[in-house]
Coordinates of C-alpha atoms in Angstrom, one line a residue:
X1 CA 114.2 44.8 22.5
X2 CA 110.8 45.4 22.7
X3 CA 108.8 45.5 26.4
X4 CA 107.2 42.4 25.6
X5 CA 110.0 39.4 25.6
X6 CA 111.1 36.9 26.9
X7 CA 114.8 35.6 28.1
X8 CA 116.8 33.0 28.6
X9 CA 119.0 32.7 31.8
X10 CA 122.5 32.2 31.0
X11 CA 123.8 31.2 27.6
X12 CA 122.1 27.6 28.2
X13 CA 119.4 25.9 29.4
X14 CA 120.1 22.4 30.2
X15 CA 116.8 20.3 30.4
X16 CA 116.3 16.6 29.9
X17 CA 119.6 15.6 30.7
X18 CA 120.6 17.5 27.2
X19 CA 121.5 21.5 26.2
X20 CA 118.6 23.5 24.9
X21 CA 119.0 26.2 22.8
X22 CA 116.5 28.3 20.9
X23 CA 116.6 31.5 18.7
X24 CA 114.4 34.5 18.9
X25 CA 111.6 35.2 17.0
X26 CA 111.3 36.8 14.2
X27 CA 107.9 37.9 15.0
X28 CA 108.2 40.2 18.3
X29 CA 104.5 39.4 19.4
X30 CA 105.1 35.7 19.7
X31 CA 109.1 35.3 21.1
X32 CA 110.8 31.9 21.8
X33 CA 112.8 31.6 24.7
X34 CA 116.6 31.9 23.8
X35 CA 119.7 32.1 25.0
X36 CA 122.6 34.1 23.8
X37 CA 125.8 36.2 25.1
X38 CA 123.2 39.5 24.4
X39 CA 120.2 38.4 26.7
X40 CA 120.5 37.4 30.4
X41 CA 117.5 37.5 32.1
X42 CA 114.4 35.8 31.8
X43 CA 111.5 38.7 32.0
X44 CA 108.0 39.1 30.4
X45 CA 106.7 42.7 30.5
X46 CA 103.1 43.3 29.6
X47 CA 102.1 46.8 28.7
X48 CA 98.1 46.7 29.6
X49 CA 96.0 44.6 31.4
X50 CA 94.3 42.5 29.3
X51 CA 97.2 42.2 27.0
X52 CA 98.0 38.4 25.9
X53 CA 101.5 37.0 25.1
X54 CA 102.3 33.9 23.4
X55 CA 105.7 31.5 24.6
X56 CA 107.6 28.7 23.3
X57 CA 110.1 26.7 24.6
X58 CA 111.6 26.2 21.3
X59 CA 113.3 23.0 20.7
X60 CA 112.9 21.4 23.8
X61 CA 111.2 18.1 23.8
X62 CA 107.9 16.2 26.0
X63 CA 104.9 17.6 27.8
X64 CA 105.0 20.9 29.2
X65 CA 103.0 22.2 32.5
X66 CA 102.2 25.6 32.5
X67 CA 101.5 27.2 36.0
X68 CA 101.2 31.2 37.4
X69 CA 102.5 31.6 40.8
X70 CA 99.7 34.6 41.1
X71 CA 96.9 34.2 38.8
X72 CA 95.1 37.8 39.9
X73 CA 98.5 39.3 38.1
X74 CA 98.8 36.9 35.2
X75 CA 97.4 33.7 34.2
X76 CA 98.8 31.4 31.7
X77 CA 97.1 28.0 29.4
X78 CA 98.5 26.0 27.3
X79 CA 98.2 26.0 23.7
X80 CA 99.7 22.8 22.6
X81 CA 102.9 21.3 22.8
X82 CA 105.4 23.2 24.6
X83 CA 103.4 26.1 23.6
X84 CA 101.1 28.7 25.8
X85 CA 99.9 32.1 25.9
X86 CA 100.2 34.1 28.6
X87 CA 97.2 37.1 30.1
X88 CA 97.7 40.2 32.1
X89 CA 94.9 40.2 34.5
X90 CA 96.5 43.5 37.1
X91 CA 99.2 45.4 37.5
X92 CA 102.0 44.1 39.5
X93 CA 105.0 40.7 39.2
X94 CA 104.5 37.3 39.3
X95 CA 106.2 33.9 38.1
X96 CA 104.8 31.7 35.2
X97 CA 106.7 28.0 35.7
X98 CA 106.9 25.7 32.1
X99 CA 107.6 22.0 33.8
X100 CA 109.0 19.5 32.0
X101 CA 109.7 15.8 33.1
X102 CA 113.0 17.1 35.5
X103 CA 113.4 20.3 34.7
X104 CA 111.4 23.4 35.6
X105 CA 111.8 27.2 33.6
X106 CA 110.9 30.1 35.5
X107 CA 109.9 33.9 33.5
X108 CA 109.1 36.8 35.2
X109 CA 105.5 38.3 34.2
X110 CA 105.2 42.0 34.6
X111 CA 102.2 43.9 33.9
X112 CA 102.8 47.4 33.6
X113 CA 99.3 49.6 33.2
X114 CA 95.7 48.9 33.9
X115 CA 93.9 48.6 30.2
X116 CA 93.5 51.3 27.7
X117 CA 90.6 52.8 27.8
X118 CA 88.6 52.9 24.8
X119 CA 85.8 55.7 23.8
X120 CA 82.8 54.3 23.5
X121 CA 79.0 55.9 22.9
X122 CA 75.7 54.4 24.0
X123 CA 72.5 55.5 22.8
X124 CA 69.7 54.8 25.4
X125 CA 66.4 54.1 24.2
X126 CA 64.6 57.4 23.7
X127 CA 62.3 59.4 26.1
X128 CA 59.2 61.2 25.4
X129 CA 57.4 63.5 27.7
X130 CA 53.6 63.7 27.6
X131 CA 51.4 67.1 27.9
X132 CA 51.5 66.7 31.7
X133 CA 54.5 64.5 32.2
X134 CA 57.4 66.3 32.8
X135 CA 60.2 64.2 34.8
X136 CA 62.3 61.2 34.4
X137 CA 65.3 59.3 36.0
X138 CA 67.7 57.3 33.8
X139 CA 69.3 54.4 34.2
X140 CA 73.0 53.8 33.2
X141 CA 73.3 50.2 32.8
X142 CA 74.5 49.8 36.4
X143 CA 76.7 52.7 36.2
X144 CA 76.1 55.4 39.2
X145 CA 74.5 58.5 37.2
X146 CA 76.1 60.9 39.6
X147 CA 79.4 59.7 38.8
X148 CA 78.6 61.1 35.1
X149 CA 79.1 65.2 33.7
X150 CA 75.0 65.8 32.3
X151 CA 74.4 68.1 29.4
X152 CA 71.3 69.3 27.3
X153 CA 71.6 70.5 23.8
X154 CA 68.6 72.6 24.5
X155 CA 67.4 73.6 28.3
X156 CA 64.3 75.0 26.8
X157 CA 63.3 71.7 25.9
X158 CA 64.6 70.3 28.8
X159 CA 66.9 69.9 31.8
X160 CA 68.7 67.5 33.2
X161 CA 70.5 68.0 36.9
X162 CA 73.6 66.2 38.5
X163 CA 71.7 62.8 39.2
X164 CA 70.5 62.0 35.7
X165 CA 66.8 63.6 36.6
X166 CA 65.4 64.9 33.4
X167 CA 62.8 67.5 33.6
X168 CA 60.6 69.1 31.0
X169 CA 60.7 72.3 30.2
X170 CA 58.7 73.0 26.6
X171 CA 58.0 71.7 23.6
X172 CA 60.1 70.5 20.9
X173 CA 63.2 67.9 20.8
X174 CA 67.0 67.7 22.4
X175 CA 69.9 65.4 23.3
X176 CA 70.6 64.8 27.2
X177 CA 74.2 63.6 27.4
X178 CA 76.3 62.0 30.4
X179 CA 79.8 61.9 30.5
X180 CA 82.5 59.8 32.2
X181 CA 85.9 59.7 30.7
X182 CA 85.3 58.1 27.6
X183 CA 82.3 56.9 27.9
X184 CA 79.6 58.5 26.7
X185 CA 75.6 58.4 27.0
X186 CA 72.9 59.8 24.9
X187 CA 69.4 60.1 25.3
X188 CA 66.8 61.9 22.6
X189 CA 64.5 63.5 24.1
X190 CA 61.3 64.6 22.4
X191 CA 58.8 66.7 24.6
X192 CA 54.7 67.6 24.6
X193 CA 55.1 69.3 27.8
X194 CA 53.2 72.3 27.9
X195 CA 55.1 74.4 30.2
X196 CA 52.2 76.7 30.8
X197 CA 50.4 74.0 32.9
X198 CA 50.7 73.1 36.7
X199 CA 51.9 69.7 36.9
X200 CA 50.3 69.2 40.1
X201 CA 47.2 69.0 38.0
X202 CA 45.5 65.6 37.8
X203 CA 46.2 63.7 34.2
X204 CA 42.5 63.1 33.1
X205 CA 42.2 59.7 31.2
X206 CA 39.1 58.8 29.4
X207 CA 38.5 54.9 29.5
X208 CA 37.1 53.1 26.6
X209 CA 34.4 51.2 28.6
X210 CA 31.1 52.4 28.9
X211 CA 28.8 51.7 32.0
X212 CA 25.2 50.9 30.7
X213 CA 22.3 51.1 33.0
X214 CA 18.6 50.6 32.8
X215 CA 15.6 48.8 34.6
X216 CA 17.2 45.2 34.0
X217 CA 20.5 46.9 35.5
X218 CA 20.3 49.8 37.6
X219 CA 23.5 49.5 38.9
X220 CA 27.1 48.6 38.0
X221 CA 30.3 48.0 40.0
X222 CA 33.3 49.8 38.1
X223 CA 36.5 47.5 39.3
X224 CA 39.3 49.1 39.4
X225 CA 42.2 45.7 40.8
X226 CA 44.0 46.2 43.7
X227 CA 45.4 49.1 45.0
X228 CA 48.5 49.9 46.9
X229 CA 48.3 50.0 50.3
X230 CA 47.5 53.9 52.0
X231 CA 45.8 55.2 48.6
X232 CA 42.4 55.4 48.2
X233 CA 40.1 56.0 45.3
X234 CA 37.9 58.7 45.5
X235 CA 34.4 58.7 42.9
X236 CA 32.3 61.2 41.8
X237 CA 29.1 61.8 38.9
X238 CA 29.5 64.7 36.7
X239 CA 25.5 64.7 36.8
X240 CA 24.0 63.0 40.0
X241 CA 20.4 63.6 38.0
X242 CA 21.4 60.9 35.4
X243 CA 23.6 58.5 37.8
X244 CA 25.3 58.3 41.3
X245 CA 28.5 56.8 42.1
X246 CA 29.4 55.5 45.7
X247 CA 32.4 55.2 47.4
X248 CA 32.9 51.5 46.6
X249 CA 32.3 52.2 42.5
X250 CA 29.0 51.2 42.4
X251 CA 27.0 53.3 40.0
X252 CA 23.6 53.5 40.5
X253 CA 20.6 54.8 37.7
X254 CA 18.2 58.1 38.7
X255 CA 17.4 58.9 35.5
X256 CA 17.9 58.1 31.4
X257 CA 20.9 60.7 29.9
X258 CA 24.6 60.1 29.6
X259 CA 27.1 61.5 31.8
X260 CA 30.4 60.5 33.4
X261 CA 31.9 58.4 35.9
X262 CA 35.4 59.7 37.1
X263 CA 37.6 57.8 40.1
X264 CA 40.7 60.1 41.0
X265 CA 43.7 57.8 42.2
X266 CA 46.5 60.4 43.3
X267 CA 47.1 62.8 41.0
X268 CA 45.5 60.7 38.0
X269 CA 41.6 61.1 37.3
X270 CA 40.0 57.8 35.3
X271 CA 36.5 58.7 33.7
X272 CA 34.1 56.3 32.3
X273 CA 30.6 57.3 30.0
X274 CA 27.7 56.5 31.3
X275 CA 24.5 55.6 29.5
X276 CA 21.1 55.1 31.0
X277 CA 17.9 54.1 29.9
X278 CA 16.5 53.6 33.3
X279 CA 12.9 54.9 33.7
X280 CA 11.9 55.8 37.3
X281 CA 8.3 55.4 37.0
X282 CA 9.2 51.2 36.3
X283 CA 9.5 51.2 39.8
X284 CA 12.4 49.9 41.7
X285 CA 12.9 46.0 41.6
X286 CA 13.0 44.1 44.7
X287 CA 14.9 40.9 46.1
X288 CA 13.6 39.2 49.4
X289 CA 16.8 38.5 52.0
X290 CA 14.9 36.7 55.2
X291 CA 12.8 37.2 57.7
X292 CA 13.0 37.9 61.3
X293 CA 10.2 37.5 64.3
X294 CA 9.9 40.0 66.9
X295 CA 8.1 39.9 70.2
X296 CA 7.8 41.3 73.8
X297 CA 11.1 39.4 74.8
X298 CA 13.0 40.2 71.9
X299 CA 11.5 43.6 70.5
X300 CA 14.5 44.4 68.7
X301 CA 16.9 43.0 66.2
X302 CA 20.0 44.3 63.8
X303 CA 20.3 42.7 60.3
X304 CA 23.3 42.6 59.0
X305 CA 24.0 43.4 54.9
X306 CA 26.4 42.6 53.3
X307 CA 26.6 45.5 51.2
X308 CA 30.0 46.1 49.1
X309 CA 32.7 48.3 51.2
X310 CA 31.6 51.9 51.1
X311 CA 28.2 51.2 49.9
X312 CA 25.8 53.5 51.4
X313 CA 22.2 52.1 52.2
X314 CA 18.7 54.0 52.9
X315 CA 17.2 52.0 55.3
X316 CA 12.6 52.0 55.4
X317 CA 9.8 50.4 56.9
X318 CA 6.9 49.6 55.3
X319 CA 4.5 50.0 58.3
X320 CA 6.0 51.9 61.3
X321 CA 3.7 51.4 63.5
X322 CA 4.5 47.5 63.5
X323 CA 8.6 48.4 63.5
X324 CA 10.9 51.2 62.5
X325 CA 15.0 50.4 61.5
X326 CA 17.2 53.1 62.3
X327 CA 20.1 53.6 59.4
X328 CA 22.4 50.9 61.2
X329 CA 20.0 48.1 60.5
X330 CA 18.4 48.2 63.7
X331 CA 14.7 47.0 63.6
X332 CA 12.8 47.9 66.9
X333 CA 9.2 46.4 67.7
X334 CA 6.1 49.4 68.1
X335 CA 3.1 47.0 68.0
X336 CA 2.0 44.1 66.7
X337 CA 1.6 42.6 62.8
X338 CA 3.7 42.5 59.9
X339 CA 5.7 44.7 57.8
X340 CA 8.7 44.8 55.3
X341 CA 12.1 46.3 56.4
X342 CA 13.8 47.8 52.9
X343 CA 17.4 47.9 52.3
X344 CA 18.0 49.9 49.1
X345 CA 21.6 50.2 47.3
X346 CA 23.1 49.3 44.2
X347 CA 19.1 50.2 42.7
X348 CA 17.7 47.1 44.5
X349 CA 15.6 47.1 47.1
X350 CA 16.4 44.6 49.7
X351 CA 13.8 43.2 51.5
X352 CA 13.5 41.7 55.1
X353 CA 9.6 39.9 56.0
X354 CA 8.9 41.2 59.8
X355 CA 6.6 39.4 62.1
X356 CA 5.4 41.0 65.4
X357 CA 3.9 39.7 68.2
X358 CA 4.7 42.8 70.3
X359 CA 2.3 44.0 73.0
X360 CA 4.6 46.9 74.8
X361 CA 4.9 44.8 77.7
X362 CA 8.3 44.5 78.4
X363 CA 9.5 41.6 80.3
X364 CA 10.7 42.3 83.7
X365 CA 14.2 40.9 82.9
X366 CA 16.4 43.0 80.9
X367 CA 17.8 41.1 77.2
X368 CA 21.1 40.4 75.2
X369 CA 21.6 39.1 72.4
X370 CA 24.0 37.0 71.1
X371 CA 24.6 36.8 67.1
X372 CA 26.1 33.0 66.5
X373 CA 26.2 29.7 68.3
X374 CA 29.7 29.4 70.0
X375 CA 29.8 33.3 70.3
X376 CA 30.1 35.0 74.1
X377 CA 29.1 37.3 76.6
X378 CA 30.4 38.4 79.7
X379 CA 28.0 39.6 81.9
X380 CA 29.4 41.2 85.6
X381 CA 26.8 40.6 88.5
X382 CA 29.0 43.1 90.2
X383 CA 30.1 42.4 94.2
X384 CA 29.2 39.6 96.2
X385 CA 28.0 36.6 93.7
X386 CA 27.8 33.4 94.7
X387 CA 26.9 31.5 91.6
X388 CA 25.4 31.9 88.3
X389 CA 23.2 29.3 86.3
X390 CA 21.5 29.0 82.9
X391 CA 17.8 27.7 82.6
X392 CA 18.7 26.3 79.4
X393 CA 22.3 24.8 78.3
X394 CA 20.9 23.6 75.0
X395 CA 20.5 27.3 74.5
X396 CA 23.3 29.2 76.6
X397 CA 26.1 28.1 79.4
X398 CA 27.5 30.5 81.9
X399 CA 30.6 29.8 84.0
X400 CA 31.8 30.6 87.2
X401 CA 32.6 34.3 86.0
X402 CA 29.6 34.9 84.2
X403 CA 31.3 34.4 81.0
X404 CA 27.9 33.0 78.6
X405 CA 28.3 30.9 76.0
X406 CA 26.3 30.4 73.5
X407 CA 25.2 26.5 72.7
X408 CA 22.1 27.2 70.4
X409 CA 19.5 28.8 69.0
X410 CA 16.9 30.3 71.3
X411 CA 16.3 32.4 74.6
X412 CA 17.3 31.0 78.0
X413 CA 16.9 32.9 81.3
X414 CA 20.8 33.5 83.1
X415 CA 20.7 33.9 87.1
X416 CA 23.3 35.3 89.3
X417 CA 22.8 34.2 93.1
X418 CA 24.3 36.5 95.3
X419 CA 25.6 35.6 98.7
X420 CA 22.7 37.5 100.6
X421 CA 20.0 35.5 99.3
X422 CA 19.3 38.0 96.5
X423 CA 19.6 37.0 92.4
X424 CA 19.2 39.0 89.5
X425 CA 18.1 37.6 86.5
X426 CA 19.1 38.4 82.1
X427 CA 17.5 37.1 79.3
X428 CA 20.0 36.2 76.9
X429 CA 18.5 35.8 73.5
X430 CA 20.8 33.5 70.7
X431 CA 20.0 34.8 66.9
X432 CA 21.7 32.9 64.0
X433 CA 24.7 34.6 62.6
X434 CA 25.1 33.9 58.9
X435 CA 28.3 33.3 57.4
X436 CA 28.2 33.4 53.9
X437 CA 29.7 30.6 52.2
X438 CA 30.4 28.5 56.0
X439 CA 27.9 25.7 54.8
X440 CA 30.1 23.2 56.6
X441 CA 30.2 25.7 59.7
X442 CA 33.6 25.3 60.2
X443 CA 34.5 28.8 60.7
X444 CA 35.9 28.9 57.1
X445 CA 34.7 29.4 53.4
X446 CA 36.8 27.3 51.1
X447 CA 36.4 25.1 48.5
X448 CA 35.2 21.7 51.0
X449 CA 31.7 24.9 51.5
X450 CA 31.5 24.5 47.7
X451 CA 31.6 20.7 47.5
X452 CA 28.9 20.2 50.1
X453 CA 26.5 22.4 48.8
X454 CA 27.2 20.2 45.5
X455 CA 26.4 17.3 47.0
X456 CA 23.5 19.0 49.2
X457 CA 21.7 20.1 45.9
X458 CA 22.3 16.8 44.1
X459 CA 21.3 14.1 47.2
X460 CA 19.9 16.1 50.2
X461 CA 18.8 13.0 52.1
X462 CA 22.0 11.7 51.9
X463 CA 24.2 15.0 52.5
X464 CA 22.0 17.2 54.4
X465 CA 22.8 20.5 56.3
X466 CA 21.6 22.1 59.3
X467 CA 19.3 25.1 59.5
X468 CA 22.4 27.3 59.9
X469 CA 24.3 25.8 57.6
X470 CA 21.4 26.2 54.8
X471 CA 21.5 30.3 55.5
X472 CA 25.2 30.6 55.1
X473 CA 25.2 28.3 52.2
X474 CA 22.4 30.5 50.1
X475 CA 25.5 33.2 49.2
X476 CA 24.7 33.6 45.9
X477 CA 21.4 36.4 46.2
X478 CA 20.5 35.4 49.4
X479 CA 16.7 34.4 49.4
X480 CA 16.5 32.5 46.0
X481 CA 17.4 29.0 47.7
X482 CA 20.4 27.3 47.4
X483 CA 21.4 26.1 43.9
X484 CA 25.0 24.9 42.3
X485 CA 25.4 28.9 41.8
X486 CA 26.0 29.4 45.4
X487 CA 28.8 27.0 44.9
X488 CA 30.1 29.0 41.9
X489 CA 30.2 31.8 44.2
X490 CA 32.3 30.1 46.7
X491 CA 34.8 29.3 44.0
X492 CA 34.9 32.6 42.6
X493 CA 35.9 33.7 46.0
X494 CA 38.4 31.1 46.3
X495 CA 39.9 32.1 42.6
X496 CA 40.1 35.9 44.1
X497 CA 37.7 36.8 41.3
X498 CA 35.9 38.3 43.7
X499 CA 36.1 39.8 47.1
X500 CA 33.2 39.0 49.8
X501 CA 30.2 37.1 49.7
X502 CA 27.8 37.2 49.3
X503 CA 27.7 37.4 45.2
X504 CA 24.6 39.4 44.1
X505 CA 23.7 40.2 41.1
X506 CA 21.0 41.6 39.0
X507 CA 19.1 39.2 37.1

């Protein structure tokens, strides 16, 4: 008999109140349960897992439910009738029950062997090495790679080591293969390595976009997305007499001539052309930022820029014996009259109207400065104070620490009153702070900045904003006024098109 079968227990099977007997099958792959004086037990061996076995009970009668005692051994459906085939899921025993109305037949399942194994061979997609590429890891289809045997048809080609890391070697082509019983991997390889090189060397790629400069554009911001975090870019000009790059991709024009732009990002060197037509004796064109008083009480002030990240800017007085800026920004008073203070990068020159009223007479009370309304400073009058007090709280409030606070624009005079009579005296000097883009003054640019400056442009009488809010709303080249393209700014910003504010650009 063969392994697969199925028997009938006893010579009879009495269901439905009647005898039931059936014959075998002729075909061996789909039995019938019998019974005769040769057979005695009722036992259905499976060879594999996976394999599938078809029972009937023959010329019984009604509905049959077919059930498996253990369905992670054997499961069992019904194919119609009193018909139902029966799958080897594992290896191991258990019962498959066929229930009539009354009567209930129970056959042992046995699954013998886990499945046969069948050889199989996948070809993965295929890999080609570049002059200075020269390793790759593979990917199994979720199989672990170090559970596989890895071969090369030709190691001068290339190599592959225990973990399925392909490395380069030469030139030419070869078949990596991985192993694991019978299943089998292939990979063709082709390689351009040049084995001759260090691959430690930057890859140089030459980009197809060209930076073009002249007098109407001197400069030009190379954008290069979003980094990851940790790496940073690092430019350089292959001729700093035709153009200069800066450290936030801004290239700027010296001369006409062509040369090249490259930005090295790990070990991978990007380089752009660049073509200028600039002419140096055109002069350098100019945009106006604000203007700034000075005086005896407040001889000195810092503008702030807001220059891209790693721009580098040359600052220049016009007149230094009215005021001189250091290269922070800092503009300090040396007589009286007026003067510009430049800002130069990106080829602009960035100017900032002075105004002195100077003399050299200093007042007798030393001066801070505070850059913002609703900004503070915390002055320490040292031991023994009994009070402090502001001469003006529309301009500045102090508390009982000497914490100031600034309430608007202006100077007020802050005393501390010490408990032996004495008091010392600071000028504290508020300057507005712009915040490009704030036109609501809110502490936040969004979109609500955009919309007011909409509705400021279009009805001023009716939507108006204050002094402050008029200098952080002009974010779009500060100094023209404030137009709908200050609000196109703000949304650009919003859209991450771009990064800070404010937006200037070359007209």
């Amino acid at each position: 008999m063969d392994i697969k079968k199925i028997l009938a227990c006893g010579a009879a099977l009495a269901l439905l109140g009647g005898a039931l007997t059936v014959n075998a099958a002729d075909n061996p792959i789909i039995p019938s349960i019998f019974a005769s004086a040769e057979e005695s037990s009722t036992v259905v061996e499976l060879a594999h897992v996976g394999d599938r076995y078809n029972v009937s009970l023959g010329n019984a009668s009604g509905t049959t439910t077919w059930t498996s005692a253990d369905e992670k051994i054997a499961t069992v459906v019904s194919t119609g009738g009193l018909n139902a085939q029966i799958t080897a899921v594992s290896v191991g025993t258990t019962t498959i029950y066929a229930s009539l109305a009354d009567q209930t037949v129970a056959l042992t399942v046995k699954v013998l062997a886990e499945a046969e194994e069948v050889e199989q061979t996948i070809q993965l997609p295929d890999l080609v090495f570049g002059e200075n590429q020269n390793t790759a890891n593979t990917a199994l289809d979720g199989a672990d790679a170090a559970d596989f045997k890895w071969s090369s048809s030709d190691e001068s080609v290339a190599t592959v080591d225990a973990k399925g890391t392909i490395t380069a070697v030469g030139k030419g082509t070869c078949v990596i293969t991985a192993v694991n019983g019978k299943t089998t991997y292939k990979i063709n390889v082709t390689s351009n390595y040049d084995g001759t090189q260090d691959p430690t060397d930057p890859v140089v790629i030459e980009r197809s976009e060209v930076v073009k400069l002249s007098n109407d554009k001197v400069s030009q911001k190379i954008s290069i997305g979003e980094l990851p975090e940790g790496v940073t870019p690092v430019w350089s000009s292959s001729d700093t007499k035709i153009a200069t790059v800066d450290q936030s991709g801004t290239v700027t024009a010296v001369s006409s001539g062509e040369c090249k732009v490259n930005v090295q990002i790990g070990t991978t060197i990007y380089s752009f052309k660049v073509e200028s037509t600039y002419d140096p004796s055109q002069g350098i064109p100019e945009k106006e930022l604000s203007s700034i008083t000075l005086s005896d009480s407040t001889p000195s002030r810092t503008i702030n820029v807001s220059a891209p990240e790693g721009a580098q800017i040359k600052w220049s007085s016009s007149d230094e014996s009215v005021a001189t800026v250091d290269q922070k920004g800092t503009v300090t008073a040396i007589g009286s009259g007026s003067c510009k203070i430049i800002a130069y990068y990106g080829g602009v020159n960035y100017i900032v109207k002075v105004e002195s009223t100077y003399t050299g007479q200093a007042p007798t009370a030393p001066t801070a400065e505070i850059n913002g309304i609703g900004q503070t400073l915390q002055l320490s009058g040292g031991e023994g104070v009994k009070s402090w007090s502001s001469s003006d709280e529309k301009v500045a409030t102090v508390d009982s620490t000497g914490k100031v606070t600034a309430t608007g624009l202006g100077q007020a005079v802050i005393t501390a009153e010490f408990e032996n009579g004495t008091s010392t005296q600071i000028n504290v000097v508020v300057n507005p702070k712009t915040v490009y883009g704030d036109a609501t003054e809110d502490g936040t640019v969004n979109l609500n900045d955009a919309v007011a400056i909409l509705q400021f442009v279009a009805l001023r009488q009716k939507y108006p904003l204050t002094e402050q809010g008029q200098r952080n709303a002009d974010c779009h080249n500060p100094g023209d006024g404030i137009s709908g393209m200050d609000a196109l700014a703000i949304q650009m910003l919003d859209a991450k098109v771009i990064k800070t504010l404010p937006l200037i650009e070359n007209n």
